[in-house]
Amino acid sequence: MLVVIKLMTYQKLVELMISLNYKKQQNNYNIVLIDGVNIVDMTNTYIGRDVVIGHDTTIEPGCIIKGKTVIGNGCHIGPYCEFDNVEIKDNVEIKFSVIADSIIENGVDIGPYARLRNHCHILENVHMGNFVEMKKATFGKGSKAAHLSYIGDATVGENVNIGCGTITSNYDGKNKFQTVIEDNVFVGCNSNLVAPVTVGKNAFIAAGSTITDEVHEDAFAIARSRQVNKEGYSKVLEEKRNKIGK
């Protein structure tokens, strides 16, 4: 059954649940449409009194939405998201993620298992995948961080690729430092960007690099030890392990 009312407000939400006697009849009312907002399971969704949600947005079960969060039109939220003071624009998809004090622009997809905090600004058409954390970061249009990365105290330009396992090393134990990654940069997997550091436009960071100095525009940076193969040495190591084990 769909129930339609005109305003998505906390008071209307309370009135709706009372009028439907929802707790006793939850099996009959498992989808509720409030001014075009599709709340899949009212008994497993928590929405604060100052929250605003736009038309044609779906809220999946397990979501906790609080503070002065604003969610735009045509979004798909959840399952199992927690938002606190977040501004989410239109056509955004977020699942299994925790976000606080941040702005998410149009067409972004986030999750599962991402975390954003401390005034992040995620620009249009960004892809942020599983196990990505950002803190006090601006992430440019069309950029990607697909998985397993930490981007903190950073400004990232447009169309940047952040490889798996990349971190901005922003903390020296006392102070925080900035990382700047300009447009069209490719950062290979398992790279450490030791702040303060700037990576110029169109630069390429080789996988496994630890970058401590500025990388200029159009440059290729590689900062890792050269591989050394010791032929036949695995047998020597095996003999040593066997002696220790006796």
CSV table of C-alpha atoms in Angstrom, one decimal:
chain,number,residue,atom,x,y,z
A,1,MET,CA,0.0,0.0,0.0
A,2,LEU,CA,1.3,3.5,-0.8
A,3,VAL,CA,0.3,6.5,1.3
A,4,VAL,CA,0.8,10.0,-0.1
A,5,ILE,CA,1.0,13.2,1.9
A,6,LYS,CA,2.1,16.6,0.7
A,7,LEU,CA,5.0,17.6,3.0
A,8,MET,CA,8.1,15.6,4.0
A,9,THR,CA,8.4,16.9,7.6
A,10,TYR,CA,9.1,15.3,10.9
A,11,GLN,CA,5.6,16.1,12.2
A,12,LYS,CA,3.9,14.6,9.1
A,13,LEU,CA,6.1,11.5,9.5
A,14,VAL,CA,4.9,11.1,13.1
A,15,GLU,CA,1.3,11.7,12.2
A,16,LEU,CA,1.5,9.1,9.4
A,17,MET,CA,2.9,6.4,11.6
A,18,ILE,CA,0.1,7.1,14.2
A,19,SER,CA,-2.6,7.1,11.6
A,20,LEU,CA,-1.5,3.8,10.1
A,21,ASN,CA,-1.0,2.2,13.5
A,22,TYR,CA,2.2,1.1,11.9
A,23,LYS,CA,3.7,-1.0,14.6
A,24,LYS,CA,0.7,-3.3,14.6
A,25,GLN,CA,0.2,-3.4,10.9
A,26,GLN,CA,3.8,-3.3,9.5
A,27,ASN,CA,3.2,-6.3,7.3
A,28,ASN,CA,0.5,-4.3,5.4
A,29,TYR,CA,2.5,-1.1,5.0
A,30,ASN,CA,6.0,-2.0,4.1
A,31,ILE,CA,6.5,0.8,1.5
A,32,VAL,CA,5.5,4.4,2.2
A,33,LEU,CA,5.6,7.2,-0.3
A,34,ILE,CA,5.8,10.7,1.3
A,35,ASP,CA,5.7,13.4,-1.3
A,36,GLY,CA,7.6,11.1,-3.7
A,37,VAL,CA,10.0,9.8,-1.0
A,38,ASN,CA,10.1,6.0,-1.0
A,39,ILE,CA,10.8,4.7,2.5
A,40,VAL,CA,11.1,1.0,2.2
A,41,ASP,CA,10.8,0.1,5.9
A,42,MET,CA,9.5,2.7,8.3
A,43,THR,CA,10.2,0.6,11.3
A,44,ASN,CA,13.9,0.3,10.4
A,45,THR,CA,14.6,3.8,9.3
A,46,TYR,CA,15.5,6.8,11.5
A,47,ILE,CA,15.0,10.3,10.2
A,48,GLY,CA,15.6,13.4,12.4
A,49,ARG,CA,13.2,16.3,12.7
A,50,ASP,CA,15.4,18.7,10.7
A,51,VAL,CA,16.0,16.4,7.8
A,52,VAL,CA,14.8,17.3,4.3
A,53,ILE,CA,14.4,14.7,1.5
A,54,GLY,CA,13.6,15.4,-2.2
A,55,HIS,CA,11.2,13.9,-4.7
A,56,ASP,CA,11.8,10.4,-6.2
A,57,THR,CA,14.4,9.5,-3.6
A,58,THR,CA,14.5,6.0,-2.0
A,59,ILE,CA,15.6,5.3,1.5
A,60,GLU,CA,16.5,1.7,2.1
A,61,PRO,CA,16.3,0.0,5.6
A,62,GLY,CA,18.8,0.5,8.3
A,63,CYS,CA,19.5,4.2,7.6
A,64,ILE,CA,20.1,6.8,10.3
A,65,ILE,CA,19.7,10.3,8.9
A,66,LYS,CA,20.1,13.2,11.4
A,67,GLY,CA,21.2,16.7,12.0
A,68,LYS,CA,20.4,19.2,9.2
A,69,THR,CA,20.9,16.7,6.4
A,70,VAL,CA,19.4,17.6,3.1
A,71,ILE,CA,19.0,14.9,0.4
A,72,GLY,CA,18.1,15.9,-3.1
A,73,ASN,CA,15.9,14.5,-5.9
A,74,GLY,CA,16.3,11.1,-7.5
A,75,CYS,CA,18.7,9.7,-4.9
A,76,HIS,CA,19.0,6.1,-3.7
A,77,ILE,CA,20.2,5.9,-0.1
A,78,GLY,CA,21.2,2.7,1.7
A,79,PRO,CA,20.8,0.2,2.9
A,80,TYR,CA,22.6,0.9,6.2
A,81,CYS,CA,23.8,4.5,5.9
A,82,GLU,CA,24.4,7.0,8.6
A,83,PHE,CA,24.3,10.8,7.7
A,84,ASP,CA,24.9,13.7,10.1
A,85,ASN,CA,24.7,17.3,8.7
A,86,VAL,CA,25.2,16.2,5.1
A,87,GLU,CA,24.1,18.0,2.0
A,88,ILE,CA,23.4,15.6,-0.9
A,89,LYS,CA,22.5,16.9,-4.3
A,90,ASP,CA,20.5,15.1,-7.0
A,91,ASN,CA,20.8,11.6,-8.5
A,92,VAL,CA,23.3,10.4,-5.9
A,93,GLU,CA,23.6,6.7,-4.9
A,94,ILE,CA,25.1,5.8,-1.5
A,95,LYS,CA,25.1,2.5,0.3
A,96,PHE,CA,26.6,1.1,3.5
A,97,SER,CA,28.5,4.3,4.3
A,98,VAL,CA,29.0,6.9,7.1
A,99,ILE,CA,29.1,10.6,6.2
A,100,ALA,CA,29.3,13.7,8.4
A,101,ASP,CA,29.6,17.4,7.8
A,102,SER,CA,30.1,17.1,4.0
A,103,ILE,CA,28.7,18.1,0.7
A,104,ILE,CA,28.0,15.5,-2.1
A,105,GLU,CA,27.3,17.0,-5.6
A,106,ASN,CA,25.1,15.6,-8.4
A,107,GLY,CA,25.6,12.2,-9.9
A,108,VAL,CA,28.0,10.8,-7.3
A,109,ASP,CA,28.1,7.1,-6.3
A,110,ILE,CA,29.6,6.1,-3.0
A,111,GLY,CA,30.1,2.8,-1.2
A,112,PRO,CA,29.8,0.3,0.1
A,113,TYR,CA,31.7,0.9,3.3
A,114,ALA,CA,33.0,4.5,2.6
A,115,ARG,CA,33.5,7.1,5.3
A,116,LEU,CA,33.6,10.9,4.8
A,117,ARG,CA,34.1,13.4,7.6
A,118,ASN,CA,35.3,16.9,8.5
A,119,HIS,CA,34.0,19.0,5.6
A,120,CYS,CA,34.6,16.9,2.5
A,121,HIS,CA,33.3,18.3,-0.8
A,122,ILE,CA,32.7,15.6,-3.4
A,123,LEU,CA,32.1,17.1,-6.8
A,124,GLU,CA,30.0,15.9,-9.7
A,125,ASN,CA,30.1,12.4,-11.1
A,126,VAL,CA,32.7,11.0,-8.7
A,127,HIS,CA,33.0,7.3,-8.1
A,128,MET,CA,34.0,6.4,-4.5
A,129,GLY,CA,34.1,2.6,-3.9
A,130,ASN,CA,34.5,0.3,-1.0
A,131,PHE,CA,36.7,1.0,2.0
A,132,VAL,CA,37.6,4.6,1.0
A,133,GLU,CA,37.9,7.2,3.7
A,134,MET,CA,38.2,11.0,3.1
A,135,LYS,CA,38.7,13.7,5.7
A,136,LYS,CA,38.7,17.4,5.0
A,137,ALA,CA,39.1,16.7,1.3
A,138,THR,CA,37.9,18.3,-2.0
A,139,PHE,CA,37.5,15.6,-4.7
A,140,GLY,CA,37.1,16.9,-8.2
A,141,LYS,CA,34.6,16.2,-11.0
A,142,GLY,CA,34.8,12.8,-12.6
A,143,SER,CA,37.6,11.6,-10.3
A,144,LYS,CA,37.7,8.0,-8.9
A,145,ALA,CA,38.9,6.3,-5.8
A,146,ALA,CA,37.6,2.8,-6.3
A,147,HIS,CA,38.8,1.1,-3.2
A,148,LEU,CA,41.0,0.9,-0.1
A,149,SER,CA,42.3,4.4,0.0
A,150,TYR,CA,42.7,7.3,2.5
A,151,ILE,CA,42.5,10.9,1.3
A,152,GLY,CA,43.0,13.4,4.1
A,153,ASP,CA,43.7,17.1,4.1
A,154,ALA,CA,43.8,17.1,0.3
A,155,THR,CA,42.6,18.9,-2.8
A,156,VAL,CA,42.1,16.6,-5.8
A,157,GLY,CA,41.4,17.9,-9.2
A,158,GLU,CA,39.2,16.6,-12.1
A,159,ASN,CA,39.5,13.2,-13.7
A,160,VAL,CA,42.0,11.9,-11.3
A,161,ASN,CA,42.5,8.2,-10.7
A,162,ILE,CA,43.4,7.1,-7.1
A,163,GLY,CA,44.7,3.6,-7.2
A,164,CYS,CA,43.9,0.9,-4.6
A,165,GLY,CA,45.9,1.3,-1.4
A,166,THR,CA,46.8,4.9,-2.0
A,167,ILE,CA,47.1,7.2,1.1
A,168,THR,CA,48.0,10.8,1.7
A,169,SER,CA,50.4,10.7,4.6
A,170,ASN,CA,49.2,13.9,6.2
A,171,TYR,CA,50.2,13.7,9.8
A,172,ASP,CA,53.7,13.8,11.4
A,173,GLY,CA,52.4,13.0,14.9
A,174,LYS,CA,51.8,16.7,15.7
A,175,ASN,CA,50.7,18.6,12.6
A,176,LYS,CA,48.6,18.0,9.6
A,177,PHE,CA,49.8,18.9,6.0
A,178,GLN,CA,48.2,19.4,2.7
A,179,THR,CA,48.3,17.2,-0.5
A,180,VAL,CA,47.4,18.8,-3.8
A,181,ILE,CA,46.7,16.5,-6.8
A,182,GLU,CA,45.9,18.5,-10.0
A,183,ASP,CA,43.7,17.5,-12.9
A,184,ASN,CA,44.1,14.3,-15.0
A,185,VAL,CA,46.7,12.6,-12.6
A,186,PHE,CA,47.0,8.9,-12.4
A,187,VAL,CA,48.1,7.5,-9.1
A,188,GLY,CA,49.1,3.9,-9.2
A,189,CYS,CA,48.2,1.3,-6.5
A,190,ASN,CA,49.9,1.3,-3.1
A,191,SER,CA,51.3,4.8,-3.4
A,192,ASN,CA,52.2,7.0,-0.4
A,193,LEU,CA,51.9,10.8,-0.9
A,194,VAL,CA,53.9,12.3,1.9
A,195,ALA,CA,52.5,15.8,2.6
A,196,PRO,CA,53.1,18.6,2.1
A,197,VAL,CA,53.3,17.6,-1.6
A,198,THR,CA,51.9,18.7,-5.0
A,199,VAL,CA,51.4,16.4,-8.0
A,200,GLY,CA,51.0,18.5,-11.2
A,201,LYS,CA,48.6,18.1,-14.1
A,202,ASN,CA,48.7,15.0,-16.2
A,203,ALA,CA,51.4,13.4,-14.0
A,204,PHE,CA,51.7,9.6,-13.6
A,205,ILE,CA,52.7,8.0,-10.3
A,206,ALA,CA,54.0,4.5,-10.6
A,207,ALA,CA,52.5,1.8,-8.4
A,208,GLY,CA,54.3,1.3,-5.1
A,209,SER,CA,55.9,4.7,-5.0
A,210,THR,CA,56.5,6.9,-1.9
A,211,ILE,CA,56.3,10.4,-3.1
A,212,THR,CA,58.1,13.0,-1.0
A,213,ASP,CA,58.9,15.7,-3.5
A,214,GLU,CA,56.8,17.8,-6.0
A,215,VAL,CA,55.9,16.0,-9.2
A,216,HIS,CA,55.8,18.4,-12.1
A,217,GLU,CA,53.1,18.7,-14.8
A,218,ASP,CA,53.3,15.8,-17.3
A,219,ALA,CA,56.0,14.0,-15.3
A,220,PHE,CA,56.3,10.3,-14.6
A,221,ALA,CA,57.3,9.6,-11.0
A,222,ILE,CA,58.7,6.4,-9.6
A,223,ALA,CA,60.0,6.1,-6.1
A,224,ARG,CA,60.7,2.5,-5.1
A,225,SER,CA,63.6,0.2,-4.6
A,226,ARG,CA,64.8,-1.7,-7.7
A,227,GLN,CA,63.9,-5.4,-7.7
A,228,VAL,CA,66.7,-7.8,-7.0
A,229,ASN,CA,66.3,-11.5,-7.8
A,230,LYS,CA,68.7,-14.0,-6.0
A,231,GLU,CA,68.6,-17.1,-8.1
A,232,GLY,CA,68.2,-20.3,-6.2
A,233,TYR,CA,68.2,-18.6,-2.9
A,234,SER,CA,64.7,-19.8,-1.9
A,235,LYS,CA,66.3,-23.2,-1.2
A,236,VAL,CA,68.8,-21.6,1.2
A,237,LEU,CA,65.9,-19.9,3.0
A,238,GLU,CA,64.1,-23.2,3.2
A,239,GLU,CA,67.1,-24.9,4.8
A,240,LYS,CA,67.4,-22.2,7.4
A,241,ARG,CA,63.7,-22.5,8.3
A,242,ASN,CA,64.0,-26.2,8.6
A,243,LYS,CA,67.0,-25.9,11.0
A,244,ILE,CA,65.1,-23.4,13.2
A,245,GLY,CA,62.1,-25.7,13.3
A,246,LYS,CA,64.1,-28.6,14.8
